[in-house]
PDB file of C-alpha atoms in Angstrom:
ATOM      1  CA  MET A   5       9.238  81.333  26.092  1.00 40.00           C
ATOM      2  CA  HIS A   6       7.426  80.709  29.383  1.00 41.00           C
ATOM      3  CA  GLN A   7       7.003  77.358  31.098  1.00 63.00           C
ATOM      4  CA  SER A   8       4.026  75.472  32.493  1.00 82.00           C
ATOM      5  CA  PRO A   9       3.393  72.077  34.098  1.00 89.00           C
ATOM      6  CA  PRO A  10       3.067  69.073  31.763  1.00 95.00           C
ATOM      7  CA  ARG A  11      -0.406  68.440  30.413  1.00 96.00           C
ATOM      8  CA  LEU A  12      -1.835  64.976  31.035  1.00 96.00           C
ATOM      9  CA  GLY A  13      -3.753  62.970  28.451  1.00 97.00           C
ATOM     10  CA  LEU A  14      -6.736  60.610  28.659  1.00 97.00           C
ATOM     11  CA  VAL A  15      -6.677  57.424  26.557  1.00 97.00           C
ATOM     12  CA  CYS A  16      -9.936  56.637  24.728  1.00 96.00           C
ATOM     13  CA  ILE A  17     -12.532  55.971  27.441  1.00 95.00           C
ATOM     14  CA  THR A  18     -13.207  56.528  31.131  1.00 95.00           C
ATOM     15  CA  VAL A  19     -13.579  53.863  33.804  1.00 95.00           C
ATOM     16  CA  SER A  20     -16.870  55.519  34.625  1.00 94.00           C
ATOM     17  CA  LYS A  21     -19.661  55.546  32.068  1.00 92.00           C
ATOM     18  CA  ASP A  22     -18.942  59.162  31.119  1.00 92.00           C
ATOM     19  CA  VAL A  23     -17.086  58.257  27.898  1.00 96.00           C
ATOM     20  CA  ARG A  24     -18.109  55.023  26.175  1.00 96.00           C
ATOM     21  CA  TYR A  25     -18.361  54.380  22.426  1.00 97.00           C
ATOM     22  CA  ARG A  26     -20.478  51.992  20.398  1.00 95.00           C
ATOM     23  CA  ALA A  27     -18.656  49.217  18.531  1.00 95.00           C
ATOM     24  CA  LEU A  28     -19.607  47.054  15.557  1.00 94.00           C
ATOM     25  CA  THR A  29     -18.381  43.677  14.355  1.00 93.00           C
ATOM     26  CA  ARG A  30     -18.172  42.676  10.706  1.00 91.00           C
ATOM     27  CA  LYS A  31     -20.504  39.764  11.403  1.00 93.00           C
ATOM     28  CA  ARG A  32     -23.198  42.075  12.731  1.00 94.00           C
ATOM     29  CA  LEU A  33     -22.777  44.504   9.840  1.00 92.00           C
ATOM     30  CA  LEU A  34     -23.110  41.739   7.263  1.00 89.00           C
ATOM     31  CA  GLU A  35     -26.358  40.531   8.795  1.00 92.00           C
ATOM     32  CA  HIS A  36     -27.971  43.500   7.030  1.00 94.00           C
ATOM     33  CA  ALA A  37     -28.589  44.344   3.399  1.00 93.00           C
ATOM     34  CA  GLU A  38     -26.828  47.426   2.040  1.00 91.00           C
ATOM     35  CA  ASP A  39     -29.568  49.855   3.106  1.00 94.00           C
ATOM     36  CA  GLY A  40     -29.553  48.346   6.588  1.00 94.00           C
ATOM     37  CA  GLN A  41     -25.773  48.588   6.759  1.00 94.00           C
ATOM     38  CA  ARG A  42     -25.974  52.250   5.832  1.00 95.00           C
ATOM     39  CA  ARG A  43     -28.573  52.986   8.504  1.00 96.00           C
ATOM     40  CA  LEU A  44     -26.590  51.061  11.115  1.00 96.00           C
ATOM     41  CA  LEU A  45     -23.350  52.921  10.356  1.00 97.00           C
ATOM     42  CA  GLU A  46     -25.132  56.282  10.274  1.00 97.00           C
ATOM     43  CA  ASP A  47     -26.604  55.531  13.689  1.00 97.00           C
ATOM     44  CA  ILE A  48     -23.273  54.438  15.205  1.00 97.00           C
ATOM     45  CA  TYR A  49     -21.352  57.347  13.679  1.00 98.00           C
ATOM     46  CA  ARG A  50     -23.937  59.815  14.993  1.00 98.00           C
ATOM     47  CA  ASP A  51     -23.795  58.306  18.481  1.00 98.00           C
ATOM     48  CA  ASN A  52     -19.987  58.198  18.525  1.00 98.00           C
ATOM     49  CA  ILE A  53     -19.727  61.826  17.421  1.00 98.00           C
ATOM     50  CA  GLN A  54     -21.949  62.693  20.381  1.00 98.00           C
ATOM     51  CA  THR A  55     -19.703  60.611  22.637  1.00 98.00           C
ATOM     52  CA  LEU A  56     -16.658  62.424  21.275  1.00 98.00           C
ATOM     53  CA  ASP A  57     -18.317  65.723  22.142  1.00 97.00           C
ATOM     54  CA  ASN A  58     -19.051  64.347  25.607  1.00 97.00           C
ATOM     55  CA  ALA A  59     -15.388  63.306  25.924  1.00 97.00           C
ATOM     56  CA  LEU A  60     -14.237  66.810  25.013  1.00 97.00           C
ATOM     57  CA  ARG A  61     -16.602  68.330  27.573  1.00 97.00           C
ATOM     58  CA  TYR A  62     -15.349  65.828  30.137  1.00 97.00           C
ATOM     59  CA  CYS A  63     -11.722  66.717  29.398  1.00 97.00           C
ATOM     60  CA  GLU A  64     -12.480  70.427  29.656  1.00 96.00           C
ATOM     61  CA  ARG A  65     -14.276  69.916  32.961  1.00 96.00           C
ATOM     62  CA  GLU A  66     -11.440  67.807  34.395  1.00 95.00           C
ATOM     63  CA  GLY A  67      -8.628  70.005  33.091  1.00 94.00           C
ATOM     64  CA  ILE A  68      -7.344  67.316  30.705  1.00 96.00           C
ATOM     65  CA  ALA A  69      -5.576  68.899  27.744  1.00 97.00           C
ATOM     66  CA  LEU A  70      -4.976  65.866  25.506  1.00 98.00           C
ATOM     67  CA  TYR A  71      -7.393  63.186  24.359  1.00 98.00           C
ATOM     68  CA  ARG A  72      -6.497  60.020  22.447  1.00 98.00           C
ATOM     69  CA  MET A  73      -9.490  59.075  20.349  1.00 98.00           C
ATOM     70  CA  PRO A  74     -10.174  55.334  19.916  1.00 97.00           C
ATOM     71  CA  SER A  75      -8.792  53.898  16.691  1.00 96.00           C
ATOM     72  CA  SER A  76     -12.206  52.257  16.142  1.00 95.00           C
ATOM     73  CA  ILE A  77     -14.266  55.403  16.779  1.00 97.00           C
ATOM     74  CA  PHE A  78     -15.875  55.125  13.321  1.00 98.00           C
ATOM     75  CA  PRO A  79     -15.929  51.418  12.431  1.00 96.00           C
ATOM     76  CA  PHE A  80     -15.537  50.519   8.746  1.00 96.00           C
ATOM     77  CA  SER A  81     -14.664  54.055   7.731  1.00 96.00           C
ATOM     78  CA  ASP A  82     -11.541  52.504   6.183  1.00 95.00           C
ATOM     79  CA  THR A  83     -13.867  51.352   3.381  1.00 95.00           C
ATOM     80  CA  SER A  84     -15.235  53.640   0.680  1.00 95.00           C
ATOM     81  CA  PHE A  85     -18.742  52.692   1.821  1.00 96.00           C
ATOM     82  CA  GLY A  86     -18.084  53.749   5.420  1.00 96.00           C
ATOM     83  CA  LEU A  87     -16.111  56.865   4.461  1.00 97.00           C
ATOM     84  CA  ASP A  88     -18.935  58.068   2.204  1.00 97.00           C
ATOM     85  CA  ILE A  89     -21.299  57.799   5.174  1.00 97.00           C
ATOM     86  CA  LEU A  90     -18.854  59.528   7.509  1.00 98.00           C
ATOM     87  CA  GLN A  91     -18.463  62.381   5.010  1.00 97.00           C
ATOM     88  CA  GLN A  92     -22.143  63.173   5.595  1.00 97.00           C
ATOM     89  CA  PHE A  93     -21.140  64.312   9.093  1.00 98.00           C
ATOM     90  CA  LYS A  94     -18.345  66.589   7.864  1.00 97.00           C
ATOM     91  CA  GLU A  95     -19.918  69.797   9.142  1.00 98.00           C
ATOM     92  CA  THR A  96     -20.643  68.340  12.585  1.00 98.00           C
ATOM     93  CA  LEU A  97     -17.183  66.784  12.876  1.00 98.00           C
ATOM     94  CA  GLY A  98     -15.531  70.032  11.811  1.00 98.00           C
ATOM     95  CA  ARG A  99     -17.366  71.912  14.561  1.00 98.00           C
ATOM     96  CA  SER A 100     -16.280  69.324  17.134  1.00 98.00           C
ATOM     97  CA  GLY A 101     -12.643  69.479  16.089  1.00 98.00           C
ATOM     98  CA  ARG A 102     -12.523  73.258  15.987  1.00 98.00           C
ATOM     99  CA  ARG A 103     -14.142  73.406  19.417  1.00 97.00           C
ATOM    100  CA  ALA A 104     -11.384  71.122  20.755  1.00 97.00           C
ATOM    101  CA  ILE A 105      -8.696  73.474  19.434  1.00 97.00           C
ATOM    102  CA  GLU A 106     -10.482  76.525  20.811  1.00 96.00           C
ATOM    103  CA  ARG A 107     -10.654  74.875  24.248  1.00 95.00           C
ATOM    104  CA  GLY A 108      -7.001  73.859  24.138  1.00 95.00           C
ATOM    105  CA  ILE A 109      -7.689  70.123  23.928  1.00 97.00           C
ATOM    106  CA  ARG A 110      -5.286  68.263  21.690  1.00 98.00           C
ATOM    107  CA  LEU A 111      -6.581  65.267  19.708  1.00 98.00           C
ATOM    108  CA  VAL A 112      -4.299  62.339  18.829  1.00 98.00           C
ATOM    109  CA  MET A 113      -4.788  58.756  17.661  1.00 98.00           C
ATOM    110  CA  HIS A 114      -2.869  55.484  18.052  1.00 96.00           C
ATOM    111  CA  PRO A 115      -3.719  53.109  15.160  1.00 93.00           C
ATOM    112  CA  ASP A 116      -3.994  49.459  16.195  1.00 87.00           C
ATOM    113  CA  GLN A 117      -1.447  46.640  16.107  1.00 85.00           C
ATOM    114  CA  PHE A 118      -2.346  45.714  12.524  1.00 89.00           C
ATOM    115  CA  VAL A 119      -0.420  48.768  11.293  1.00 95.00           C
ATOM    116  CA  VAL A 120       3.046  47.377  10.450  1.00 96.00           C
ATOM    117  CA  LEU A 121       4.748  49.540   7.843  1.00 96.00           C
ATOM    118  CA  SER A 122       7.953  47.504   8.220  1.00 96.00           C
ATOM    119  CA  SER A 123       6.295  44.174   7.352  1.00 95.00           C
ATOM    120  CA  ASP A 124       7.779  41.786   4.770  1.00 94.00           C
ATOM    121  CA  SER A 125       4.290  41.409   3.302  1.00 95.00           C
ATOM    122  CA  GLU A 126       3.191  43.971   0.748  1.00 95.00           C
ATOM    123  CA  ASP A 127      -0.426  43.126   1.603  1.00 96.00           C
ATOM    124  CA  VAL A 128       0.185  43.963   5.261  1.00 96.00           C
ATOM    125  CA  VAL A 129       1.872  47.222   4.273  1.00 96.00           C
ATOM    126  CA  ALA A 130      -1.010  48.133   1.940  1.00 96.00           C
ATOM    127  CA  ASN A 131      -3.534  47.405   4.684  1.00 96.00           C
ATOM    128  CA  SER A 132      -1.454  49.460   7.137  1.00 97.00           C
ATOM    129  CA  VAL A 133      -1.561  52.460   4.810  1.00 97.00           C
ATOM    130  CA  LYS A 134      -5.314  51.946   4.390  1.00 97.00           C
ATOM    131  CA  ILE A 135      -5.828  52.055   8.166  1.00 97.00           C
ATOM    132  CA  LEU A 136      -3.570  55.097   8.519  1.00 98.00           C
ATOM    133  CA  GLN A 137      -5.505  56.838   5.744  1.00 97.00           C
ATOM    134  CA  MET A 138      -8.712  56.269   7.719  1.00 97.00           C
ATOM    135  CA  HIS A 139      -7.144  57.984  10.727  1.00 98.00           C
ATOM    136  CA  ALA A 140      -5.890  60.853   8.575  1.00 98.00           C
ATOM    137  CA  ASP A 141      -9.368  61.214   7.040  1.00 98.00           C
ATOM    138  CA  ILE A 142     -10.873  61.442  10.522  1.00 98.00           C
ATOM    139  CA  MET A 143      -8.363  64.135  11.491  1.00 98.00           C
ATOM    140  CA  ASP A 144      -9.139  66.051   8.301  1.00 98.00           C
ATOM    141  CA  LEU A 145     -12.884  65.820   8.907  1.00 98.00           C
ATOM    142  CA  LEU A 146     -12.278  67.127  12.437  1.00 98.00           C
ATOM    143  CA  ASP A 147     -10.460  70.072  10.826  1.00 98.00           C
ATOM    144  CA  GLN A 148      -7.259  69.249  12.699  1.00 98.00           C
ATOM    145  CA  PRO A 149      -3.965  70.671  11.458  1.00 97.00           C
ATOM    146  CA  ARG A 150      -1.769  68.649   9.161  1.00 98.00           C
ATOM    147  CA  SER A 151       1.060  68.519  11.654  1.00 97.00           C
ATOM    148  CA  PRO A 152       2.199  66.339  14.588  1.00 98.00           C
ATOM    149  CA  TRP A 153      -0.151  68.352  16.811  1.00 98.00           C
ATOM    150  CA  ALA A 154      -2.781  65.907  15.491  1.00 98.00           C
ATOM    151  CA  LEU A 155      -0.440  62.971  15.993  1.00 98.00           C
ATOM    152  CA  LEU A 156      -0.909  59.485  14.531  1.00 98.00           C
ATOM    153  CA  GLU A 157       1.463  57.448  16.709  1.00 97.00           C
ATOM    154  CA  ILE A 158       2.606  53.955  15.715  1.00 97.00           C
ATOM    155  CA  HIS A 159       5.289  51.427  16.642  1.00 96.00           C
ATOM    156  CA  GLY A 160       8.176  50.427  14.400  1.00 96.00           C
ATOM    157  CA  GLY A 161       6.763  46.952  13.783  1.00 94.00           C
ATOM    158  CA  LYS A 162       8.978  44.187  12.428  1.00 92.00           C
ATOM    159  CA  ALA A 163      12.526  44.320  13.801  1.00 93.00           C
ATOM    160  CA  ASP A 164      15.661  44.956  11.738  1.00 94.00           C
ATOM    161  CA  ARG A 165      13.726  46.705   8.975  1.00 95.00           C
ATOM    162  CA  GLU A 166      14.923  50.259   9.491  1.00 96.00           C
ATOM    163  CA  ASP A 167      15.577  51.015   5.813  1.00 96.00           C
ATOM    164  CA  GLN A 168      12.184  49.689   4.733  1.00 96.00           C
ATOM    165  CA  LEU A 169      10.415  51.650   7.486  1.00 97.00           C
ATOM    166  CA  VAL A 170      12.114  54.909   6.519  1.00 97.00           C
ATOM    167  CA  ALA A 171      11.312  54.355   2.830  1.00 97.00           C
ATOM    168  CA  ARG A 172       7.672  53.525   3.503  1.00 97.00           C
ATOM    169  CA  ILE A 173       7.193  56.569   5.716  1.00 98.00           C
ATOM    170  CA  ALA A 174       8.613  58.718   2.914  1.00 98.00           C
ATOM    171  CA  ALA A 175       6.097  57.197   0.479  1.00 97.00           C
ATOM    172  CA  LEU A 176       3.043  57.852   2.666  1.00 98.00           C
ATOM    173  CA  PRO A 177       0.343  60.255   1.461  1.00 97.00           C
ATOM    174  CA  GLU A 178       0.927  63.739   2.845  1.00 96.00           C
ATOM    175  CA  ALA A 179      -2.157  63.705   5.108  1.00 97.00           C
ATOM    176  CA  ILE A 180      -0.593  60.746   6.951  1.00 98.00           C
ATOM    177  CA  ARG A 181       3.085  61.575   6.766  1.00 98.00           C
ATOM    178  CA  CYS A 182       2.745  65.079   8.177  1.00 97.00           C
ATOM    179  CA  ARG A 183       1.090  63.683  11.329  1.00 98.00           C
ATOM    180  CA  ILE A 184       2.884  60.399  11.933  1.00 98.00           C
ATOM    181  CA  GLY A 185       5.193  59.719  14.875  1.00 98.00           C
ATOM    182  CA  LEU A 186       7.037  56.602  16.045  1.00 98.00           C
ATOM    183  CA  GLU A 187       7.144  55.107  19.545  1.00 98.00           C
ATOM    184  CA  ASN A 188       9.783  52.840  21.064  1.00 97.00           C
ATOM    185  CA  ASP A 189       8.683  49.425  22.347  1.00 95.00           C
ATOM    186  CA  GLU A 190       9.845  46.580  24.590  1.00 93.00           C
ATOM    187  CA  TYR A 191      10.941  44.164  21.871  1.00 92.00           C
ATOM    188  CA  ALA A 192      11.543  45.218  18.265  1.00 93.00           C
ATOM    189  CA  TYR A 193      12.853  48.785  18.519  1.00 96.00           C
ATOM    190  CA  SER A 194      14.652  50.322  21.490  1.00 96.00           C
ATOM    191  CA  ALA A 195      14.475  54.031  22.238  1.00 97.00           C
ATOM    192  CA  ASP A 196      17.895  54.518  20.602  1.00 98.00           C
ATOM    193  CA  GLU A 197      16.827  52.615  17.500  1.00 97.00           C
ATOM    194  CA  ILE A 198      13.473  54.342  17.059  1.00 98.00           C
ATOM    195  CA  HIS A 199      15.155  57.719  17.624  1.00 98.00           C
ATOM    196  CA  ALA A 200      17.603  57.012  14.800  1.00 98.00           C
ATOM    197  CA  ILE A 201      14.715  56.047  12.507  1.00 98.00           C
ATOM    198  CA  CYS A 202      12.795  59.206  13.433  1.00 98.00           C
ATOM    199  CA  VAL A 203      15.815  61.360  12.609  1.00 98.00           C
ATOM    200  CA  ARG A 204      16.256  59.631   9.244  1.00 98.00           C
ATOM    201  CA  ALA A 205      12.534  59.773   8.399  1.00 98.00           C
ATOM    202  CA  GLY A 206      12.043  63.317   9.677  1.00 98.00           C
ATOM    203  CA  VAL A 207       9.183  62.394  12.019  1.00 98.00           C
ATOM    204  CA  PRO A 208       8.770  62.984  15.771  1.00 98.00           C
ATOM    205  CA  MET A 209       9.571  60.373  18.388  1.00 98.00           C
ATOM    206  CA  VAL A 210       7.080  59.472  21.121  1.00 98.00           C
ATOM    207  CA  PHE A 211       9.226  58.322  24.048  1.00 98.00           C
ATOM    208  CA  ASP A 212       7.716  55.716  26.364  1.00 97.00           C
ATOM    209  CA  ALA A 213       9.729  55.450  29.572  1.00 97.00           C
ATOM    210  CA  HIS A 214       8.125  52.162  30.631  1.00 96.00           C
ATOM    211  CA  HIS A 215       8.889  50.453  27.314  1.00 96.00           C
ATOM    212  CA  HIS A 216      12.430  51.773  27.691  1.00 97.00           C
ATOM    213  CA  ILE A 217      13.077  50.401  31.171  1.00 96.00           C
ATOM    214  CA  VAL A 218      11.611  47.006  30.210  1.00 96.00           C
ATOM    215  CA  HIS A 219      13.707  46.813  27.028  1.00 95.00           C
ATOM    216  CA  GLU A 220      16.909  47.899  28.778  1.00 96.00           C
ATOM    217  CA  LYS A 221      16.198  45.962  32.007  1.00 95.00           C
ATOM    218  CA  LEU A 222      16.546  49.062  34.179  1.00 95.00           C
ATOM    219  CA  ASP A 223      15.431  49.343  37.801  1.00 93.00           C
ATOM    220  CA  SER A 224      14.505  53.035  37.974  1.00 95.00           C
ATOM    221  CA  TYR A 225      12.933  55.818  35.937  1.00 95.00           C
ATOM    222  CA  GLU A 226      15.759  57.961  37.304  1.00 96.00           C
ATOM    223  CA  HIS A 227      18.343  56.109  35.213  1.00 96.00           C
ATOM    224  CA  PRO A 228      20.247  58.804  33.247  1.00 97.00           C
ATOM    225  CA  SER A 229      19.156  57.310  29.931  1.00 97.00           C
ATOM    226  CA  VAL A 230      15.513  58.233  30.647  1.00 97.00           C
ATOM    227  CA  ALA A 231      16.231  61.961  30.925  1.00 97.00           C
ATOM    228  CA  GLU A 232      18.583  61.688  27.965  1.00 98.00           C
ATOM    229  CA  MET A 233      15.887  60.123  25.779  1.00 98.00           C
ATOM    230  CA  VAL A 234      13.297  62.728  26.816  1.00 98.00           C
ATOM    231  CA  ALA A 235      15.676  65.431  25.567  1.00 98.00           C
ATOM    232  CA  ARG A 236      16.715  63.586  22.407  1.00 98.00           C
ATOM    233  CA  ALA A 237      13.097  62.821  21.522  1.00 98.00           C
ATOM    234  CA  ARG A 238      12.142  66.478  22.011  1.00 98.00           C
ATOM    235  CA  ALA A 239      14.660  67.497  19.344  1.00 98.00           C
ATOM    236  CA  THR A 240      12.770  65.421  16.747  1.00 98.00           C
ATOM    237  CA  TRP A 241       9.591  67.511  17.122  1.00 98.00           C
ATOM    238  CA  PRO A 242       9.128  70.398  14.660  1.00 97.00           C
ATOM    239  CA  ASP A 243       7.661  72.342  17.588  1.00 97.00           C
ATOM    240  CA  PRO A 244       9.280  71.142  20.845  1.00 97.00           C
ATOM    241  CA  ALA A 245       6.272  72.491  22.777  1.00 96.00           C
ATOM    242  CA  HIS A 246       4.175  69.758  21.147  1.00 97.00           C
ATOM    243  CA  GLN A 247       6.341  66.878  22.367  1.00 98.00           C
ATOM    244  CA  LEU A 248       4.319  63.926  23.656  1.00 98.00           C
ATOM    245  CA  VAL A 249       5.568  61.116  25.905  1.00 98.00           C
ATOM    246  CA  HIS A 250       3.859  58.053  27.374  1.00 97.00           C
ATOM    247  CA  ILE A 251       3.859  56.720  30.917  1.00 96.00           C
ATOM    248  CA  SER A 252       2.705  53.501  32.522  1.00 95.00           C
ATOM    249  CA  ASN A 253       3.882  51.422  35.486  1.00 94.00           C
ATOM    250  CA  GLY A 254       4.287  47.655  35.686  1.00 90.00           C
ATOM    251  CA  ARG A 255       1.368  45.719  37.134  1.00 90.00           C
ATOM    252  CA  GLU A 256       3.183  43.082  39.236  1.00 88.00           C
ATOM    253  CA  GLY A 257       6.599  44.707  39.409  1.00 84.00           C
ATOM    254  CA  PHE A 258       8.541  47.706  38.167  1.00 84.00           C
ATOM    255  CA  ASP A 259       9.641  46.000  34.949  1.00 82.00           C
ATOM    256  CA  ASP A 260       6.391  44.115  34.261  1.00 81.00           C
ATOM    257  CA  ARG A 261       5.298  45.015  30.735  1.00 83.00           C
ATOM    258  CA  GLN A 262       1.617  44.786  31.743  1.00 87.00           C
ATOM    259  CA  HIS A 263       0.132  48.144  32.714  1.00 88.00           C
ATOM    260  CA  SER A 264      -0.866  48.858  36.292  1.00 91.00           C
ATOM    261  CA  ASP A 265      -4.154  50.429  37.380  1.00 94.00           C
ATOM    262  CA  LEU A 266      -2.603  53.700  38.572  1.00 95.00           C
ATOM    263  CA  ILE A 267       0.664  55.602  38.206  1.00 95.00           C
ATOM    264  CA  ALA A 268       2.721  55.311  41.375  1.00 93.00           C
ATOM    265  CA  THR A 269       6.085  56.270  39.868  1.00 93.00           C
ATOM    266  CA  MET A 270       6.750  59.084  37.413  1.00 95.00           C
ATOM    267  CA  PRO A 271      10.169  59.958  35.923  1.00 96.00           C
ATOM    268  CA  SER A 272      11.298  63.328  37.294  1.00 95.00           C
ATOM    269  CA  SER A 273      12.600  64.096  33.776  1.00 96.00           C
ATOM    270  CA  TYR A 274       8.978  64.106  32.599  1.00 96.00           C
ATOM    271  CA  LEU A 275       8.676  67.515  34.220  1.00 95.00           C
ATOM    272  CA  ALA A 276      10.227  68.725  30.955  1.00 94.00           C
ATOM    273  CA  ALA A 277       7.611  66.978  28.785  1.00 96.00           C
ATOM    274  CA  PRO A 278       4.834  69.280  27.515  1.00 97.00           C
ATOM    275  CA  TYR A 279       2.309  66.410  27.109  1.00 98.00           C
ATOM    276  CA  ILE A 280       2.135  63.059  28.926  1.00 98.00           C
ATOM    277  CA  GLU A 281      -0.299  60.355  27.826  1.00 97.00           C
ATOM    278  CA  ILE A 282      -1.379  58.317  30.853  1.00 97.00           C
ATOM    279  CA  GLU A 283      -1.556  54.637  29.885  1.00 96.00           C
ATOM    280  CA  ALA A 284      -2.976  53.192  33.102  1.00 95.00           C
ATOM    281  CA  LYS A 285      -5.905  50.801  33.404  1.00 95.00           C
ATOM    282  CA  LEU A 286      -7.972  53.077  35.633  1.00 96.00           C
ATOM    283  CA  LYS A 287      -7.839  55.944  33.116  1.00 96.00           C
ATOM    284  CA  GLU A 288      -9.197  59.135  34.695  1.00 95.00           C
ATOM    285  CA  GLU A 289      -8.615  57.827  38.219  1.00 96.00           C
ATOM    286  CA  ALA A 290      -4.912  57.517  37.400  1.00 96.00           C
ATOM    287  CA  ILE A 291      -4.913  61.098  36.100  1.00 96.00           C
ATOM    288  CA  ARG A 292      -6.587  62.352  39.272  1.00 95.00           C
ATOM    289  CA  GLY A 293      -4.043  60.428  41.328  1.00 94.00           C
ATOM    290  CA  LEU A 294      -1.282  62.468  39.688  1.00 94.00           C
ATOM    291  CA  ASP A 295      -2.693  65.774  40.852  1.00 89.00           C
ATOM    292  CA  GLY A 296       0.187  67.829  42.199  1.00 86.00           C
ATOM    293  CA  TRP A 297       2.871  65.297  41.220  1.00 89.00           C
ATOM    294  CA  CYS A 298       5.049  68.065  39.778  1.00 85.00           C
ATOM    295  CA  THR A 299       5.549  69.574  43.225  1.00 80.00           C
ATOM    296  CA  ARG A 300       6.963  66.287  44.516  1.00 77.00           C
ATOM    297  CA  PHE A 301      10.038  66.672  42.300  1.00 70.00           C
ATOM    298  CA  ALA A 302      12.837  69.241  42.529  1.00 51.00           C
ATOM    299  CA  PRO A 303      13.549  71.694  41.135  1.00 54.00           C
ATOM    300  CA  ALA A 304       9.929  72.793  40.868  1.00 42.00           C
ATOM    301  CA  SER A 305      10.824  75.159  38.015  1.00 44.00           C
ATOM    302  CA  GLN A 306      11.824  72.262  35.747  1.00 52.00           C
ATOM    303  CA  VAL A 307       8.578  72.019  33.810  1.00 56.00           C
ATOM    304  CA  GLY A 308       7.485  71.664  30.219  1.00 65.00           C
ATOM    305  CA  LEU A 309       7.253  74.247  27.475  1.00 70.00           C
ATOM    306  CA  ALA A 310       3.934  76.017  27.206  1.00 65.00           C
ATOM    307  CA  ALA A 311       2.150  74.820  24.090  1.00 73.00           C
ATOM    308  CA  THR A 312      -0.099  77.036  22.050  1.00 74.00           C
ATOM    309  CA  PRO A 313      -2.818  75.217  20.070  1.00 76.00           C
ATOM    310  CA  PRO A 314      -2.131  75.613  16.341  1.00 79.00           C
ATOM    311  CA  THR A 315      -4.211  77.686  14.014  1.00 65.00           C
ATOM    312  CA  ARG A 316      -6.383  75.635  11.722  1.00 57.00           C
ATOM    313  CA  ARG A 317      -4.969  74.741   8.329  1.00 55.00           C
TER     314      ARG A 317
END
């Protein structure tokens, strides 16, 4: 198995106007009768598919090998009305998704904060599954594999609900469960805790070094626990070459939970991570600022596993 430098990932949009999506509020949608709603959604879906294609071309041009699609890329497609309209674009979406795989661009999604599978409220859990199903439907329409390659990454949600979270993951529809991964956070679930849940649930762990140092009150990404968690998280992935980690830096200080504009500090242990999602405010500028960062760490040979895009399902 040969090695290659980690691949960096763009989150949703660019600071420039190259990648920008149309949005839609419920209030605006409801200003129209049903026929008007249908035309409005068709128009937005068509435009956002074109923007997705533009994003893929942008990533290819910039050498970006992972793209996190916005969770709201197709507004209201979590309803049967919206999904029926989105299904009309199945052929076009399939072409876009297959083109991404052919060009070696990995597509992932990060459902919003309303997804809380560990909630005490059955209504919240039901709505969480509904939102996750929308994301799984989008991945299916894009002809993405039913595996963590097409990751749906979420947080653990409500604290001290490990058993409930494991049980609810097990009960998820297959199109969701086969893609879902869990990420550690600053408050509810530490890296150790989310790792234990991932092992129990049989899902991959997305390690976020910044969340980890904030939660543990550490003063360096070179703390031994960072490298340890990178390795432990990798073992939860069915294909270790598909491991994904997150990076951000604090805005006002090292342990500030708010994200900075650029990435000034990268854990040297991330040299072993095949994919790194860059969660910085200045998006593509932060990615460009990391050009050549691998060579600033020793040994230079300590780099990630080379990932091969999966065959389509």
